[in-house]
Amino acid sequence: MANYVEEIKELVIDGEDEEIVDKIKEAIDDGVSVGDIVNNGLIEAMNVIGPMMASGELFVPEVLMSAETMQVGLNYVKPLLQDGDLKSLGTIVIGTVEGDLHDIGKNLVAMMLESSGFTVINIGIDQSPQAFVDAIVENNAQIVGLSALLTTTMPAMRDTVALIKEKGLDVKVAVGGAPVNKEFADTIGADGYSEDATGAVALCKGFVG
Ligand code: B1M
């Protein structure tokens, strides 16, 4: 039998989003389990891509293509998944803080988290502190991720963390984005900071591990 799972993994690494669904269909028709496709094909590809990105072997546009391909594949198999095929590591609410419209990096982080096994609720850009709080409560999230790309929106990140603490929510707060650093994260009372998507995955796995 063809090594479908390996081929699926390679298609994700190469960012071949137009071929991925056909390959998955072929694999399923030939008896490969959906769990195998997801865990050893789609997700495993992201485990290869993360370190390649961190070492500079892959650049952002390539990673976005891979993440998009993984997403296309995941969207196709999601309705076919049975309980136990994909065990969620936990629920994460992620968004860009109020006043900030940048979402490329945040979406990349969201996709990497999803492909690593988390359930990700991506609430989008320009989200108020209250919107984050509402999403955490509604989704019973264990982690919230805040992204800010502008120095002028860093105070909104501070306000969001402050409201989360004020409400006494039992949630770990991860922050990131170009102007953010560990010192700022500590100052505003966040539980963790990472400078990139790979680091965000490691950080969030640490929160639930
Ligand atoms: Co904007 N912009 N922008 N922009 N923009 C920057 C951020 C800027 C650095 C450009 C510059 O002047 N050199 C500058 C900010 C300066 C500052 O405050 N220090 C800037 C500015 C000034 C502005 C406007 C004010 C421009 C204007 O209108 N005068 C305006 C603001 C709009 C607003 O938000 N209110 C604006 C608008 C825009 C566009 C809409 C045109 C567009 C955004 C499109 C979109 O996102 N859909 C845009 C873009 C594309 C950029 C640059 C060029 C690229 C950002 C990006 O996507 N990078 C950017 C310059 C730059 O960064 N080179 C710039 C790629 C992305 C993969 O990286 O987002 O850093 P990044 O995400 C990384 C990490 O930061 C981290 O992981 C990601 C993956 O590795 N990360 C997290 C991010 N979030 C995380 C969360 C985590 C953990 C890690 O935990 C939860």
XYZ file of C-alpha atoms and ligand atoms in Angstrom:
300
model
C 0.000 0.000 0.000
C 1.247 3.505 -0.741
C 2.555 5.338 2.295
C -0.351 7.770 2.327
C 0.350 9.169 5.774
C 3.918 10.093 4.833
C 2.666 11.626 1.553
C 0.083 13.685 3.456
C 2.771 14.901 5.851
C 4.993 15.934 2.912
C 2.110 17.783 1.203
C 1.593 19.831 4.363
C 5.297 20.575 4.727
C 5.374 21.667 1.063
C 2.185 23.749 1.455
C 0.264 21.953 -1.329
C -3.211 23.052 -0.283
C -4.854 22.092 -3.602
C -3.709 18.478 -3.424
C -4.220 17.660 0.214
C -7.937 16.773 0.141
C -7.571 14.398 -2.842
C -4.694 12.614 -1.102
C -6.713 12.284 2.099
C -9.698 10.905 0.144
C -7.417 8.373 -1.536
C -5.991 7.303 1.814
C -9.442 6.875 3.377
C -10.691 4.913 0.339
C -7.715 2.609 0.758
C -8.528 1.979 4.426
C -6.244 4.371 6.293
C -7.877 5.559 9.543
C -8.770 9.202 10.023
C -6.919 9.216 13.352
C -3.742 8.034 11.620
C -4.109 10.716 8.949
C -4.598 13.465 11.527
C -2.047 12.445 14.140
C 0.731 11.006 11.995
C 0.166 13.031 8.815
C -1.254 16.484 9.453
C -0.113 17.097 13.033
C 3.236 15.376 12.578
C 3.964 17.772 9.687
C 3.541 20.703 12.049
C 5.955 19.065 14.479
C 8.509 19.057 11.646
C 7.722 22.609 10.535
C 7.998 24.223 13.983
C 11.735 23.556 14.418
C 12.403 24.384 10.719
C 10.783 27.773 11.275
C 12.671 28.377 14.497
C 16.013 27.593 12.819
C 15.301 29.891 9.857
C 15.116 27.009 7.364
C 11.515 27.993 6.538
C 10.200 31.544 6.244
C 6.832 32.987 7.261
C 5.106 32.718 3.818
C 6.068 29.042 3.587
C 4.874 28.369 7.107
C 1.579 30.111 6.353
C 1.121 27.881 3.269
C 1.822 24.795 5.362
C -0.525 25.957 8.086
C -3.203 26.683 5.464
C -2.728 23.225 3.904
C -2.996 21.610 7.317
C -6.142 23.628 7.982
C -7.723 22.561 4.656
C -6.940 18.931 5.501
C -8.197 19.260 9.053
C -11.437 20.919 7.916
C -12.035 18.013 5.515
C -11.509 15.283 8.119
C -13.136 17.028 11.103
C -16.667 15.702 10.366
C -15.212 12.203 9.926
C -13.360 12.137 13.231
C -14.663 9.812 15.908
C -14.262 10.459 19.630
C -10.795 9.452 20.663
C -9.202 10.031 17.241
C -8.087 13.476 18.291
C -7.926 14.170 21.978
C -7.884 17.899 22.661
C -5.054 19.118 24.873
C -7.323 21.912 26.121
C -9.254 24.961 24.959
C -7.509 28.215 24.106
C -9.179 31.529 23.367
C -6.918 33.688 21.204
C -7.308 37.176 19.795
C -5.667 40.482 18.973
C -6.239 43.164 21.594
C -8.439 46.243 21.285
C -7.354 48.854 18.739
C -5.060 46.435 16.917
C -5.935 45.088 13.464
C -2.905 42.865 12.863
C -3.808 39.198 12.608
C -1.290 37.328 10.460
C 0.978 36.351 13.359
C -1.929 35.644 15.687
C -3.533 33.377 13.056
C -0.251 31.580 12.576
C -0.025 30.986 16.321
C -3.674 29.820 16.344
C -3.101 27.362 13.503
C 0.034 25.952 15.090
C -1.806 25.500 18.384
C -4.736 23.820 16.650
C -2.473 21.558 14.685
C -0.697 20.616 17.898
C -3.939 19.296 19.361
C -5.534 22.245 21.161
C -9.117 23.365 20.591
C -8.673 26.970 19.485
C -11.346 29.655 19.632
C -9.984 32.483 17.499
C -12.011 35.588 18.364
C -10.280 37.812 15.806
C -8.837 41.313 15.883
C -9.634 44.487 17.852
C -11.132 42.596 20.791
C -12.012 44.407 24.000
C -11.009 43.098 27.436
C -14.659 42.215 28.062
C -14.823 40.248 24.770
C -11.870 38.130 25.935
C -13.512 37.545 29.307
C -16.817 36.564 27.667
C -15.089 34.127 25.300
C -13.101 32.518 28.141
C -16.277 31.968 30.173
C -18.418 30.803 27.220
C -15.844 28.267 26.089
C -14.606 27.245 29.529
C -11.062 27.895 28.275
C -7.964 26.822 30.184
C -5.700 29.268 28.329
C -6.104 32.696 26.731
C -3.664 34.078 24.168
C -3.333 37.822 23.591
C -1.559 39.294 20.591
C -0.464 42.919 20.067
C 1.619 44.306 17.198
C 1.619 47.987 18.077
C 3.309 49.750 20.974
C 0.114 51.821 21.195
C -2.002 48.720 21.873
C 0.228 47.253 24.583
C -1.835 49.111 27.241
C -4.921 47.279 25.938
C -3.069 44.030 26.593
C -2.405 45.214 30.157
C -6.097 46.145 30.583
C -7.198 42.754 29.290
C -4.973 40.859 31.725
C -6.184 43.137 34.533
C -9.853 42.414 33.779
C -9.215 38.659 33.571
C -7.546 38.786 37.011
C -10.274 41.052 38.414
C -12.914 38.522 37.341
C -10.941 35.768 39.082
C -10.966 33.513 36.016
C -9.009 30.270 36.332
C -7.115 30.662 33.072
C -3.456 30.852 32.059
C -2.581 33.992 30.098
C -0.085 33.806 27.213
C 1.016 36.976 25.439
C 3.033 37.734 22.326
C 3.544 39.983 19.327
C 6.481 41.977 17.981
C 6.641 44.791 20.581
C 5.956 42.484 23.540
C 8.764 40.949 25.596
C 9.164 38.820 28.693
C 9.705 41.820 30.939
C 6.453 43.440 29.783
C 4.616 40.129 30.152
C 5.846 39.852 33.747
C 4.938 43.468 34.488
C 1.320 43.024 33.409
C 0.934 39.720 35.253
C 0.737 37.364 32.278
C 1.624 33.723 32.952
C 3.875 33.406 29.926
C 5.356 35.034 26.842
C 6.680 33.636 23.613
C 8.225 35.418 20.694
C 6.922 33.066 17.996
C 4.388 30.392 17.141
C 6.666 27.482 17.996
C 7.346 29.000 21.396
C 3.615 29.569 21.914
C 2.929 25.864 21.369
C 5.638 24.886 23.860
C 4.351 27.461 26.346
C 0.748 26.253 26.120
C 1.753 22.586 26.303
C 3.631 23.517 29.479
C 0.459 25.069 30.906
C -1.526 21.840 30.500
C 1.288 19.303 30.917
Co 1.231 47.359 10.604
N 2.667 47.975 11.775
N 0.261 49.016 10.962
N -0.018 46.706 9.275
N 2.478 46.079 10.132
C 3.750 47.049 11.993
C 3.481 46.156 13.209
C 4.989 48.034 12.202
C 6.129 47.435 13.040
C 5.497 48.490 10.807
C 6.569 49.550 10.946
O 6.268 50.691 11.093
N 7.806 49.172 10.897
C 4.293 49.220 12.869
C 4.204 49.168 14.386
C 5.165 50.133 15.058
C 5.002 49.993 16.531
O 3.984 50.259 17.081
N 6.083 49.575 17.172
C 2.928 49.154 12.207
C 2.063 50.271 12.097
C 2.574 51.579 12.622
C 0.772 50.164 11.540
C -0.275 51.258 11.365
C -0.417 52.220 12.552
C 0.094 51.988 10.070
C -0.767 53.192 9.781
O -1.925 53.045 9.503
N -0.152 54.340 9.917
C -1.558 50.460 11.130
C -2.276 50.155 12.432
C -3.609 49.502 12.203
C -4.141 48.978 13.506
O -3.794 47.881 13.874
N -4.944 49.758 14.204
C -1.010 49.214 10.531
C -1.692 48.424 9.616
C -1.205 47.293 9.015
C -1.916 46.520 7.905
C -3.428 46.456 8.099
C -1.612 47.198 6.593
C -1.175 45.142 7.924
C -1.851 44.090 8.798
C -2.608 43.057 7.990
C -3.062 41.923 8.849
O -2.512 41.601 9.873
N -4.121 41.296 8.371
C 0.141 45.531 8.590
C 1.313 44.740 8.507
C 1.244 43.536 7.584
C 2.457 45.033 9.267
C 3.836 44.364 9.200
C 4.484 44.825 7.891
C 3.871 42.860 9.242
C 3.172 42.245 10.453
C 3.109 40.745 10.256
O 2.092 40.211 9.854
N 4.248 40.053 10.464
C 4.551 44.975 10.473
C 6.035 45.164 10.286
C 6.783 43.913 10.640
O 6.454 43.216 11.577
N 7.796 43.650 9.888
C 3.692 46.116 10.825
C 4.373 38.625 10.206
C 3.871 37.837 11.414
C 3.992 36.339 11.149
O 4.671 38.158 12.522
O 2.799 39.418 13.618
O 5.145 39.481 14.587
P 4.083 38.747 13.866
O 3.739 37.448 14.717
C 4.738 36.576 15.188
C 5.242 36.933 16.597
O 5.097 38.281 16.945
C 4.489 36.005 17.495
O 4.324 34.840 16.706
C 4.077 35.229 15.350
C 4.609 34.140 14.455
O 5.984 33.944 14.627
N 3.183 36.355 18.034
C 2.736 35.739 19.173
C 2.221 37.163 17.592
N 1.166 37.112 18.387
C 1.444 36.230 19.368
C 0.699 35.786 20.469
C 1.285 34.845 21.321
C 2.564 34.372 21.098
C 3.302 34.806 20.019
O 0.666 34.340 22.395
C -0.708 34.423 22.452
